[in-house]
Amino acid sequence: MKPSSFDYLRPKDVPEVCQVLADDPEARVLAGGQTLIPMLAMRLARPTTLVDVNRLPQLHGITEQGAQIRIGAATIQAKALHSDLLKRQVPLLAKALAHVGHPPTRARGTVGGSVAHGDPSAEICLAAALLDAEIVYATAEGEERFAPEEFFIGPMLTTAPAGCLTELLFPKCPAGRVGTGFHETASRRSDYAFASAAAQVVLDEDGRCIDLRLGIGAVGDVPQRLEAEGQGMTLTDARIAEIVAAALEDLETVDDLHATAAYRRRAAAELARRALREARDDAMGDIA
């Protein structure tokens, strides 16, 4: 199939983008286009206007901003994957990016575009949920900021206003011995995940857990940061299994053409254990 007809605009700055979107509710932002273009081709999306933001310099780059790392929404995924700053300060996101798409799609896809589409299987969305990233939009009325739990509300469904996602703000890596882990399963490496898990732990000098974060993606309507208790514990394999079992006790999973809900629950549990063990070993490596 071919897309339905649309107008094409390339605004000179973000305020102009916001005004176009405010004036035309059926307009859509175009950045990397790795999700939008196939949707246009299948006529799952029929915008009146495509607003190309890919060449706006204010939407690019990865920089330090106080206690946060700012990632411009139009930053190419491949550039983020190879960013030394991200590897140092947001190592969980750096690991997640290695699972995003395939090299050709990462060479065009944008970090903000993945978040804006709100796919529950998207690795960047899971990293944002786990790390409490701020999602920043510019609108004709001003700036709006969202926490992941209020932004992602359903499959490919967000609370995004009529505006342009401008940046993501990730907290810098916490002090202490930090370890991260990310695992997923798919029909082929880097295809859409059937289930995914992300973990970040902080250990003290004796190897006891100071902070533990565990998240699950692709198994439900939205990526989820789970309630997981590990503070003060030594993270043995047996203790990790207990933590995961408790965290996933009320997990709701979905059936679709790719996997059953029961399979997703089993896969989520195994992936969560692997992610936590990897995070523990990563942090223990610093201690050793």
mmCIF file of C-alpha atoms in Angstrom:
data_model
loop_
_atom_site.group_PDB
_atom_site.id
_atom_site.type_symbol
_atom_site.label_atom_id
_atom_site.label_comp_id
_atom_site.label_asym_id
_atom_site.label_seq_id
_atom_site.Cartn_x
_atom_site.Cartn_y
_atom_site.Cartn_z
ATOM 1 C CA MET A 1 0.000 0.000 0.000
ATOM 2 C CA LYS A 2 0.943 3.638 -0.300
ATOM 3 C CA PRO A 3 0.305 6.494 2.169
ATOM 4 C CA SER A 4 -2.696 8.732 1.783
ATOM 5 C CA SER A 5 -1.837 12.268 0.652
ATOM 6 C CA PHE A 6 -0.389 14.742 3.153
ATOM 7 C CA ASP A 7 1.391 18.084 3.304
ATOM 8 C CA TYR A 8 5.038 18.305 4.338
ATOM 9 C CA LEU A 9 6.520 21.086 6.455
ATOM 10 C CA ARG A 10 10.003 21.701 7.817
ATOM 11 C CA PRO A 11 9.678 24.423 10.486
ATOM 12 C CA LYS A 12 12.659 26.587 11.438
ATOM 13 C CA ASP A 13 12.345 26.140 15.221
ATOM 14 C CA VAL A 14 10.377 24.433 17.985
ATOM 15 C CA PRO A 15 7.857 27.280 18.537
ATOM 16 C CA GLU A 16 6.872 27.036 14.872
ATOM 17 C CA VAL A 17 6.465 23.256 15.232
ATOM 18 C CA CYS A 18 4.192 23.779 18.229
ATOM 19 C CA GLN A 19 2.077 26.344 16.400
ATOM 20 C CA VAL A 20 1.577 24.038 13.410
ATOM 21 C CA LEU A 21 0.533 21.199 15.717
ATOM 22 C CA ALA A 22 -1.820 23.482 17.659
ATOM 23 C CA ASP A 23 -3.466 24.699 14.450
ATOM 24 C CA ASP A 24 -3.827 21.228 12.918
ATOM 25 C CA PRO A 25 -4.781 18.396 15.319
ATOM 26 C CA GLU A 26 -4.247 15.826 12.532
ATOM 27 C CA ALA A 27 -0.604 16.822 11.916
ATOM 28 C CA ARG A 28 2.128 14.398 13.016
ATOM 29 C CA VAL A 29 5.761 14.963 13.933
ATOM 30 C CA LEU A 30 8.342 13.214 11.744
ATOM 31 C CA ALA A 31 11.821 12.554 13.159
ATOM 32 C CA GLY A 32 13.493 9.219 12.376
ATOM 33 C CA GLY A 33 10.312 7.781 10.888
ATOM 34 C CA GLN A 34 11.125 4.143 11.734
ATOM 35 C CA THR A 35 7.665 3.597 13.216
ATOM 36 C CA LEU A 36 5.661 6.317 11.513
ATOM 37 C CA ILE A 37 6.629 5.575 7.897
ATOM 38 C CA PRO A 38 5.475 1.911 8.005
ATOM 39 C CA MET A 39 2.255 3.072 9.667
ATOM 40 C CA LEU A 40 1.745 5.553 6.816
ATOM 41 C CA ALA A 41 2.425 2.876 4.219
ATOM 42 C CA MET A 42 -0.191 0.582 5.774
ATOM 43 C CA ARG A 43 -2.543 3.550 6.268
ATOM 44 C CA LEU A 44 -2.697 2.904 9.984
ATOM 45 C CA ALA A 45 -1.857 6.609 10.282
ATOM 46 C CA ARG A 46 -3.368 9.237 7.974
ATOM 47 C CA PRO A 47 -2.032 12.640 9.021
ATOM 48 C CA THR A 48 -2.926 15.776 7.117
ATOM 49 C CA THR A 49 0.605 17.126 7.571
ATOM 50 C CA LEU A 50 4.021 15.735 8.405
ATOM 51 C CA VAL A 51 6.107 18.169 10.467
ATOM 52 C CA ASP A 52 9.783 17.312 9.971
ATOM 53 C CA VAL A 53 11.855 18.153 13.077
ATOM 54 C CA ASN A 54 14.927 16.109 12.218
ATOM 55 C CA ARG A 55 17.118 19.102 11.353
ATOM 56 C CA LEU A 56 16.334 21.261 14.379
ATOM 57 C CA PRO A 57 19.640 21.523 16.313
ATOM 58 C CA GLN A 58 17.886 22.184 19.646
ATOM 59 C CA LEU A 59 16.424 18.666 19.517
ATOM 60 C CA HIS A 60 19.800 16.920 19.218
ATOM 61 C CA GLY A 61 22.635 16.083 21.558
ATOM 62 C CA ILE A 62 23.463 14.421 24.877
ATOM 63 C CA THR A 63 24.664 16.753 27.633
ATOM 64 C CA GLU A 64 24.989 17.021 31.400
ATOM 65 C CA GLN A 65 22.396 19.240 33.034
ATOM 66 C CA GLY A 66 22.958 19.391 36.787
ATOM 67 C CA ALA A 67 21.982 16.048 38.307
ATOM 68 C CA GLN A 68 20.490 14.855 35.012
ATOM 69 C CA ILE A 69 21.575 13.810 31.553
ATOM 70 C CA ARG A 70 19.662 15.603 28.801
ATOM 71 C CA ILE A 71 18.995 13.698 25.574
ATOM 72 C CA GLY A 72 17.502 15.720 22.731
ATOM 73 C CA ALA A 73 14.403 14.030 21.357
ATOM 74 C CA ALA A 74 15.763 13.828 17.789
ATOM 75 C CA THR A 75 19.076 12.293 18.871
ATOM 76 C CA ILE A 76 19.784 9.279 16.677
ATOM 77 C CA GLN A 77 19.698 5.974 18.562
ATOM 78 C CA ALA A 78 23.034 4.851 17.115
ATOM 79 C CA LYS A 79 24.737 7.992 18.436
ATOM 80 C CA ALA A 80 23.202 7.448 21.867
ATOM 81 C CA LEU A 81 24.327 3.814 21.837
ATOM 82 C CA HIS A 82 27.962 4.892 21.374
ATOM 83 C CA SER A 83 27.866 7.851 23.769
ATOM 84 C CA ASP A 84 30.586 7.612 26.427
ATOM 85 C CA LEU A 85 28.599 10.019 28.605
ATOM 86 C CA LEU A 86 25.587 7.680 28.603
ATOM 87 C CA LYS A 87 27.767 4.659 29.333
ATOM 88 C CA ARG A 88 29.165 6.437 32.408
ATOM 89 C CA GLN A 89 26.094 8.209 33.721
ATOM 90 C CA VAL A 90 23.084 6.171 32.470
ATOM 91 C CA PRO A 91 24.550 2.682 31.987
ATOM 92 C CA LEU A 92 21.145 0.960 32.073
ATOM 93 C CA LEU A 93 19.957 2.993 29.087
ATOM 94 C CA ALA A 94 23.231 2.285 27.272
ATOM 95 C CA LYS A 95 22.615 -1.464 27.690
ATOM 96 C CA ALA A 96 18.984 -1.160 26.601
ATOM 97 C CA LEU A 97 19.955 0.708 23.423
ATOM 98 C CA ALA A 98 21.982 -2.285 22.233
ATOM 99 C CA HIS A 99 18.690 -4.213 21.937
ATOM 100 C CA VAL A 100 16.804 -1.510 20.003
ATOM 101 C CA GLY A 101 15.988 -2.541 16.430
ATOM 102 C CA HIS A 102 18.748 -3.435 14.000
ATOM 103 C CA PRO A 103 21.735 -1.298 12.908
ATOM 104 C CA PRO A 104 19.894 0.243 9.913
ATOM 105 C CA THR A 105 16.903 1.263 12.055
ATOM 106 C CA ARG A 106 19.129 2.590 14.859
ATOM 107 C CA ALA A 107 20.931 4.686 12.248
ATOM 108 C CA ARG A 108 17.665 6.557 11.546
ATOM 109 C CA GLY A 109 15.457 6.027 14.603
ATOM 110 C CA THR A 110 15.468 8.639 17.353
ATOM 111 C CA VAL A 111 15.472 8.284 21.122
ATOM 112 C CA GLY A 112 12.487 10.604 21.529
ATOM 113 C CA GLY A 113 10.535 8.992 18.712
ATOM 114 C CA SER A 114 10.599 5.644 20.487
ATOM 115 C CA VAL A 115 9.230 7.220 23.672
ATOM 116 C CA ALA A 116 6.624 9.317 21.847
ATOM 117 C CA HIS A 117 5.080 6.228 20.228
ATOM 118 C CA GLY A 118 4.743 4.493 23.593
ATOM 119 C CA ASP A 119 5.206 0.921 22.399
ATOM 120 C CA PRO A 120 5.184 -1.282 25.535
ATOM 121 C CA SER A 121 7.896 -3.484 23.986
ATOM 122 C CA ALA A 122 10.246 -0.537 23.345
ATOM 123 C CA GLU A 123 13.494 -0.800 25.286
ATOM 124 C CA ILE A 124 13.952 2.961 25.715
ATOM 125 C CA CYS A 125 10.468 3.224 27.218
ATOM 126 C CA LEU A 126 11.343 0.534 29.777
ATOM 127 C CA ALA A 127 14.591 2.295 30.679
ATOM 128 C CA ALA A 128 12.700 5.576 31.119
ATOM 129 C CA ALA A 129 10.142 3.891 33.381
ATOM 130 C CA LEU A 130 12.770 2.139 35.481
ATOM 131 C CA LEU A 131 14.941 5.236 35.977
ATOM 132 C CA ASP A 132 12.142 7.786 36.476
ATOM 133 C CA ALA A 133 13.155 9.877 33.477
ATOM 134 C CA GLU A 134 11.370 13.160 32.805
ATOM 135 C CA ILE A 135 9.619 13.428 29.429
ATOM 136 C CA VAL A 136 9.526 17.047 28.271
ATOM 137 C CA TYR A 137 7.106 18.477 25.701
ATOM 138 C CA ALA A 138 6.937 21.956 24.200
ATOM 139 C CA THR A 139 3.450 23.229 23.347
ATOM 140 C CA ALA A 140 2.026 26.476 22.056
ATOM 141 C CA GLU A 141 1.136 27.317 25.680
ATOM 142 C CA GLY A 142 4.500 26.434 27.213
ATOM 143 C CA GLU A 143 6.446 23.452 28.512
ATOM 144 C CA GLU A 144 4.951 20.320 30.064
ATOM 145 C CA ARG A 145 6.818 17.561 31.903
ATOM 146 C CA PHE A 146 5.640 14.009 32.496
ATOM 147 C CA ALA A 147 6.743 11.101 34.648
ATOM 148 C CA PRO A 148 6.738 7.777 32.768
ATOM 149 C CA GLU A 149 3.919 6.304 34.867
ATOM 150 C CA GLU A 150 1.599 9.143 33.859
ATOM 151 C CA PHE A 151 2.845 9.369 30.262
ATOM 152 C CA PHE A 152 2.458 5.724 29.170
ATOM 153 C CA ILE A 153 -1.218 4.776 29.494
ATOM 154 C CA GLY A 154 -1.715 1.975 26.948
ATOM 155 C CA PRO A 155 -0.231 0.207 23.909
ATOM 156 C CA MET A 156 0.976 2.998 21.584
ATOM 157 C CA LEU A 157 -1.076 5.376 23.736
ATOM 158 C CA THR A 158 0.308 8.282 25.770
ATOM 159 C CA THR A 159 -0.893 11.446 27.476
ATOM 160 C CA ALA A 160 1.166 13.556 25.074
ATOM 161 C CA PRO A 161 -0.250 17.051 24.520
ATOM 162 C CA ALA A 162 -0.555 18.787 21.141
ATOM 163 C CA GLY A 163 3.119 19.604 20.986
ATOM 164 C CA CYS A 164 6.613 18.333 20.327
ATOM 165 C CA LEU A 165 8.683 16.076 22.563
ATOM 166 C CA THR A 166 11.892 18.062 23.004
ATOM 167 C CA GLU A 167 14.045 16.146 25.474
ATOM 168 C CA LEU A 168 14.377 13.296 27.934
ATOM 169 C CA LEU A 169 16.016 13.923 31.302
ATOM 170 C CA PHE A 170 17.565 10.858 32.952
ATOM 171 C CA PRO A 171 18.958 10.981 36.504
ATOM 172 C CA LYS A 172 22.699 10.529 36.676
ATOM 173 C CA CYS A 173 24.048 7.249 37.951
ATOM 174 C CA PRO A 174 23.711 7.158 41.779
ATOM 175 C CA ALA A 175 26.707 7.154 44.085
ATOM 176 C CA GLY A 176 28.009 3.793 45.252
ATOM 177 C CA ARG A 177 28.682 0.480 43.548
ATOM 178 C CA VAL A 178 26.176 0.459 40.681
ATOM 179 C CA GLY A 179 25.337 -2.471 38.453
ATOM 180 C CA THR A 180 22.806 -2.833 35.652
ATOM 181 C CA GLY A 181 21.241 -5.636 33.644
ATOM 182 C CA PHE A 182 18.954 -5.824 30.615
ATOM 183 C CA HIS A 183 17.545 -8.954 28.967
ATOM 184 C CA GLU A 184 14.779 -9.671 26.479
ATOM 185 C CA THR A 185 13.446 -12.464 24.303
ATOM 186 C CA ALA A 186 12.206 -12.146 20.720
ATOM 187 C CA SER A 187 11.783 -14.279 17.619
ATOM 188 C CA ARG A 188 15.085 -12.834 16.364
ATOM 189 C CA ARG A 189 17.625 -10.638 18.126
ATOM 190 C CA SER A 190 16.471 -7.001 18.148
ATOM 191 C CA ASP A 191 12.992 -7.794 16.811
ATOM 192 C CA TYR A 192 10.021 -6.709 18.910
ATOM 193 C CA ALA A 193 10.395 -8.301 22.326
ATOM 194 C CA PHE A 194 7.887 -10.800 23.709
ATOM 195 C CA ALA A 195 9.151 -9.947 27.193
ATOM 196 C CA SER A 196 11.975 -7.836 28.603
ATOM 197 C CA ALA A 197 13.452 -7.039 31.983
ATOM 198 C CA ALA A 198 15.726 -4.298 33.289
ATOM 199 C CA ALA A 199 17.442 -3.990 36.656
ATOM 200 C CA GLN A 200 19.695 -1.574 38.495
ATOM 201 C CA VAL A 201 21.228 -2.190 41.916
ATOM 202 C CA VAL A 202 23.471 -0.171 44.210
ATOM 203 C CA LEU A 203 25.646 -2.069 46.701
ATOM 204 C CA ASP A 204 27.613 -0.879 49.712
ATOM 205 C CA GLU A 205 31.276 -1.697 50.350
ATOM 206 C CA ASP A 206 30.301 -5.021 51.919
ATOM 207 C CA GLY A 207 28.154 -6.073 48.963
ATOM 208 C CA ARG A 208 24.790 -5.466 50.627
ATOM 209 C CA CYS A 209 22.028 -3.871 48.575
ATOM 210 C CA ILE A 210 21.362 -0.149 49.118
ATOM 211 C CA ASP A 211 18.880 0.296 46.285
ATOM 212 C CA LEU A 212 17.200 -2.074 43.834
ATOM 213 C CA ARG A 213 15.090 -1.284 40.766
ATOM 214 C CA LEU A 214 13.360 -3.889 38.617
ATOM 215 C CA GLY A 215 11.235 -3.298 35.525
ATOM 216 C CA ILE A 216 9.329 -5.413 33.006
ATOM 217 C CA GLY A 217 8.416 -4.549 29.419
ATOM 218 C CA ALA A 218 6.445 -6.044 26.513
ATOM 219 C CA VAL A 219 4.227 -8.268 28.667
ATOM 220 C CA GLY A 220 1.408 -5.787 29.337
ATOM 221 C CA ASP A 221 -0.060 -2.529 28.105
ATOM 222 C CA VAL A 222 2.785 -0.348 29.388
ATOM 223 C CA PRO A 223 6.380 -0.773 30.597
ATOM 224 C CA GLN A 224 6.351 -1.192 34.367
ATOM 225 C CA ARG A 225 8.673 -0.480 37.246
ATOM 226 C CA LEU A 226 7.831 -3.145 39.829
ATOM 227 C CA GLU A 227 7.744 -2.968 43.603
ATOM 228 C CA ALA A 228 10.854 -4.951 44.492
ATOM 229 C CA GLU A 229 12.433 -5.158 47.946
ATOM 230 C CA GLY A 230 16.148 -5.791 48.309
ATOM 231 C CA GLN A 231 17.514 -3.106 50.614
ATOM 232 C CA GLY A 232 19.965 -4.419 53.209
ATOM 233 C CA MET A 233 20.109 -7.860 51.601
ATOM 234 C CA THR A 234 22.972 -9.837 50.135
ATOM 235 C CA LEU A 235 21.774 -10.669 46.636
ATOM 236 C CA THR A 236 22.407 -14.388 46.396
ATOM 237 C CA ASP A 237 20.806 -16.287 43.530
ATOM 238 C CA ALA A 238 18.232 -17.710 45.948
ATOM 239 C CA ARG A 239 17.403 -14.262 47.333
ATOM 240 C CA ILE A 240 17.071 -12.863 43.805
ATOM 241 C CA ALA A 241 14.602 -15.632 42.937
ATOM 242 C CA GLU A 242 12.557 -14.681 46.017
ATOM 243 C CA ILE A 243 12.621 -10.974 45.130
ATOM 244 C CA VAL A 244 11.461 -11.662 41.565
ATOM 245 C CA ALA A 245 8.686 -14.030 42.662
ATOM 246 C CA ALA A 246 7.327 -11.430 45.068
ATOM 247 C CA ALA A 247 7.625 -8.568 42.562
ATOM 248 C CA LEU A 248 5.823 -10.493 39.798
ATOM 249 C CA GLU A 249 3.079 -11.944 41.987
ATOM 250 C CA ASP A 250 0.417 -9.527 40.685
ATOM 251 C CA LEU A 251 1.880 -9.029 37.203
ATOM 252 C CA GLU A 252 -0.766 -8.880 34.476
ATOM 253 C CA THR A 253 0.271 -10.199 31.059
ATOM 254 C CA VAL A 254 -1.453 -10.160 27.667
ATOM 255 C CA ASP A 255 -2.151 -12.643 24.876
ATOM 256 C CA ASP A 256 -1.512 -11.743 21.239
ATOM 257 C CA LEU A 257 -0.470 -13.361 17.965
ATOM 258 C CA HIS A 258 3.148 -13.590 19.093
ATOM 259 C CA ALA A 259 2.956 -15.065 22.597
ATOM 260 C CA THR A 260 0.483 -16.220 25.219
ATOM 261 C CA ALA A 261 0.009 -14.498 28.548
ATOM 262 C CA ALA A 262 1.273 -17.619 30.331
ATOM 263 C CA TYR A 263 4.455 -17.674 28.250
ATOM 264 C CA ARG A 264 5.044 -13.993 28.907
ATOM 265 C CA ARG A 265 4.721 -14.528 32.657
ATOM 266 C CA ARG A 266 7.283 -17.353 32.611
ATOM 267 C CA ALA A 267 9.627 -15.400 30.357
ATOM 268 C CA ALA A 268 9.314 -12.238 32.464
ATOM 269 C CA ALA A 269 10.298 -14.142 35.604
ATOM 270 C CA GLU A 270 13.346 -15.745 34.012
ATOM 271 C CA LEU A 271 14.471 -12.508 32.359
ATOM 272 C CA ALA A 272 14.032 -10.593 35.625
ATOM 273 C CA ARG A 273 16.232 -13.104 37.448
ATOM 274 C CA ARG A 274 18.875 -12.827 34.726
ATOM 275 C CA ALA A 275 18.755 -9.014 34.761
ATOM 276 C CA LEU A 276 19.142 -8.871 38.547
ATOM 277 C CA ARG A 277 21.985 -11.390 38.553
ATOM 278 C CA GLU A 278 23.754 -9.399 35.829
ATOM 279 C CA ALA A 279 23.248 -6.166 37.762
ATOM 280 C CA ARG A 280 24.583 -7.760 40.958
ATOM 281 C CA ASP A 281 27.638 -9.192 39.210
ATOM 282 C CA ASP A 282 28.249 -5.853 37.486
ATOM 283 C CA ALA A 283 28.238 -4.043 40.833
ATOM 284 C CA MET A 284 30.286 -6.762 42.567
ATOM 285 C CA GLY A 285 32.889 -6.391 39.854
ATOM 286 C CA ASP A 286 33.466 -2.836 41.087
ATOM 287 C CA ILE A 287 33.907 -4.163 44.630
ATOM 288 C CA ALA A 288 36.350 -6.850 43.499
#
